[in-house]
Amino acid sequence: MTQQLWSSQRHQTAIGRVGLSLPARRAVGDLQLEPHTGVLDYGCGRGGDVRALQHLGLDAAGWDPVHFPDGRREPAEVVLLTYVLNVIENPAERRETLLLAWDLAKSVFVVSARLRWSNCQILWIEGVSPGS
């Protein structure tokens, strides 16, 4: 069993992905992620983006404190830090995570977080009214 380093159940927010997350899709669309580019998904959760990026021909690796604790945390041309910061409750830990990931980025650093309003927007788009 993996040791949990915090008091919340934030590791349960990691969703299984079939395709690329929106931030990774944008990075591909903006030509920041091209075949043979080295990518580190810092806080990769269950590794969906890593698998999808590898399928696209990128040298992608992931690290996650719960799901991939033995993943390599080495410098890469592109570092993804997607939907990680919004689940870290402690501001000091959030800052430390941001700085650790930043230090691994050689040329591109992609950061994204979910905001409360975006969760409502997603629920609305899926046909579920917010607050129900």
Short mmCIF file of C-alpha atoms in Angstrom, two decimals, residues 5-132:
data_model
loop_
_atom_site.label_atom_id
_atom_site.label_comp_id
_atom_site.label_asym_id
_atom_site.label_seq_id
_atom_site.Cartn_x
_atom_site.Cartn_y
_atom_site.Cartn_z
CA LEU A 5 1.69 12.10 2.69
CA TRP A 6 -1.28 14.37 3.41
CA SER A 7 -4.52 14.35 5.36
CA SER A 8 -7.02 14.70 2.49
CA GLN A 9 -8.00 12.18 -0.16
CA ARG A 10 -6.77 14.38 -3.01
CA HIS A 11 -5.21 11.43 -4.82
CA GLN A 12 -8.77 10.33 -5.59
CA THR A 13 -9.18 13.34 -7.88
CA ALA A 14 -6.91 11.67 -10.45
CA ILE A 15 -9.18 10.60 -13.27
CA GLY A 16 -8.58 7.95 -15.87
CA ARG A 17 -8.21 9.52 -19.32
CA VAL A 18 -8.82 8.01 -22.71
CA GLY A 19 -7.47 11.03 -24.62
CA LEU A 20 -5.31 14.04 -23.86
CA SER A 21 -6.33 16.53 -21.21
CA LEU A 22 -7.31 19.98 -22.45
CA PRO A 23 -3.97 21.59 -21.40
CA ALA A 24 -1.97 18.86 -23.18
CA ARG A 25 -4.17 19.19 -26.28
CA ARG A 26 -3.57 22.96 -26.29
CA ALA A 27 0.20 22.41 -25.99
CA VAL A 28 0.08 20.03 -28.96
CA GLY A 29 -2.07 22.49 -30.92
CA ASP A 30 0.34 25.33 -30.10
CA LEU A 31 3.24 23.19 -31.38
CA GLN A 32 4.89 23.06 -27.95
CA LEU A 33 4.70 19.25 -27.98
CA GLU A 34 6.03 17.67 -31.14
CA PRO A 35 7.25 14.13 -31.88
CA HIS A 36 10.45 13.18 -30.05
CA THR A 37 10.08 16.06 -27.56
CA GLY A 38 10.97 15.08 -23.99
CA VAL A 39 7.99 15.64 -21.70
CA LEU A 40 7.57 15.20 -17.96
CA ASP A 41 4.03 15.11 -16.60
CA TYR A 42 4.63 16.21 -12.99
CA GLY A 43 1.74 14.91 -10.91
CA CYS A 44 0.54 12.69 -13.75
CA GLY A 45 -2.20 10.99 -11.74
CA ARG A 46 -3.08 7.71 -13.42
CA GLY A 47 -0.86 8.49 -16.41
CA GLY A 48 -3.43 9.06 -19.15
CA ASP A 49 -1.64 12.05 -20.68
CA VAL A 50 1.68 10.19 -20.55
CA ARG A 51 0.27 7.23 -22.48
CA ALA A 52 -1.45 9.48 -25.03
CA LEU A 53 1.70 11.55 -25.57
CA GLN A 54 3.79 8.41 -25.99
CA HIS A 55 1.27 7.22 -28.58
CA LEU A 56 1.88 10.50 -30.45
CA GLY A 57 5.61 9.75 -30.55
CA LEU A 58 6.78 11.93 -27.69
CA ASP A 59 9.35 10.84 -25.13
CA ALA A 60 6.88 11.26 -22.26
CA ALA A 61 7.35 10.22 -18.66
CA GLY A 62 5.29 10.86 -15.57
CA TRP A 63 5.64 11.14 -11.85
CA ASP A 64 2.90 11.16 -9.22
CA PRO A 65 3.35 10.80 -5.45
CA VAL A 66 0.64 8.12 -5.23
CA HIS A 67 0.05 6.54 -8.63
CA PHE A 68 3.65 6.67 -10.02
CA PRO A 69 6.01 7.36 -7.09
CA ASP A 70 8.90 5.62 -8.89
CA GLY A 71 8.42 7.64 -12.09
CA ARG A 72 11.42 9.63 -13.20
CA ARG A 73 11.56 13.23 -12.05
CA GLU A 74 14.27 14.47 -14.38
CA PRO A 75 14.58 17.66 -16.40
CA ALA A 76 12.65 17.64 -19.68
CA GLU A 77 12.16 20.05 -22.56
CA VAL A 78 8.50 20.37 -21.58
CA VAL A 79 7.02 19.94 -18.11
CA LEU A 80 3.28 19.62 -17.61
CA LEU A 81 1.76 20.54 -14.26
CA THR A 82 -1.91 20.09 -15.02
CA TYR A 83 -4.76 20.02 -12.53
CA VAL A 84 -2.32 19.51 -9.65
CA LEU A 85 -2.13 22.85 -7.86
CA ASN A 86 -5.88 23.12 -7.36
CA VAL A 87 -5.94 19.95 -5.21
CA ILE A 88 -3.09 20.99 -2.90
CA GLU A 89 -4.70 22.57 0.15
CA ASN A 90 -1.58 24.02 1.76
CA PRO A 91 -0.31 27.22 0.05
CA ALA A 92 3.31 26.52 1.06
CA GLU A 93 3.15 23.02 -0.43
CA ARG A 94 1.46 24.43 -3.53
CA ARG A 95 4.31 26.91 -3.97
CA GLU A 96 6.95 24.22 -3.37
CA THR A 97 5.32 21.95 -5.98
CA LEU A 98 5.24 24.77 -8.51
CA LEU A 99 8.92 25.57 -7.94
CA LEU A 100 10.01 21.91 -8.09
CA ALA A 101 8.22 21.40 -11.40
CA TRP A 102 9.51 24.73 -12.77
CA ASP A 103 13.11 23.72 -12.03
CA LEU A 104 12.70 20.62 -14.24
CA ALA A 105 11.46 22.53 -17.30
CA LYS A 106 14.22 23.16 -19.86
CA SER A 107 12.18 25.30 -22.26
CA VAL A 108 8.38 25.03 -21.79
CA PHE A 109 6.33 24.87 -18.60
CA VAL A 110 2.59 24.22 -18.94
CA VAL A 111 0.56 24.93 -15.80
CA SER A 112 -3.20 24.65 -15.45
CA ALA A 113 -5.67 24.42 -12.61
CA ARG A 114 -9.39 23.96 -12.32
CA LEU A 115 -11.29 26.86 -10.83
CA ARG A 116 -14.60 26.53 -9.03
CA TRP A 117 -16.48 28.27 -11.83
CA SER A 118 -15.08 25.88 -14.41
CA ASN A 119 -16.47 22.92 -12.49
CA CYS A 120 -19.91 24.54 -12.67
CA GLN A 121 -19.44 25.19 -16.36
CA ILE A 122 -18.53 21.55 -16.97
CA LEU A 123 -21.60 20.38 -15.08
CA TRP A 124 -23.77 22.72 -17.12
CA ILE A 125 -22.26 21.56 -20.40
CA GLU A 126 -22.96 17.97 -19.43
CA GLY A 127 -26.60 18.84 -18.80
CA VAL A 128 -26.49 18.86 -15.02
CA SER A 129 -27.46 22.16 -13.47
CA PRO A 130 -24.89 23.65 -11.05
CA GLY A 131 -25.73 23.17 -7.41
CA SER A 132 -27.91 20.12 -7.95
#
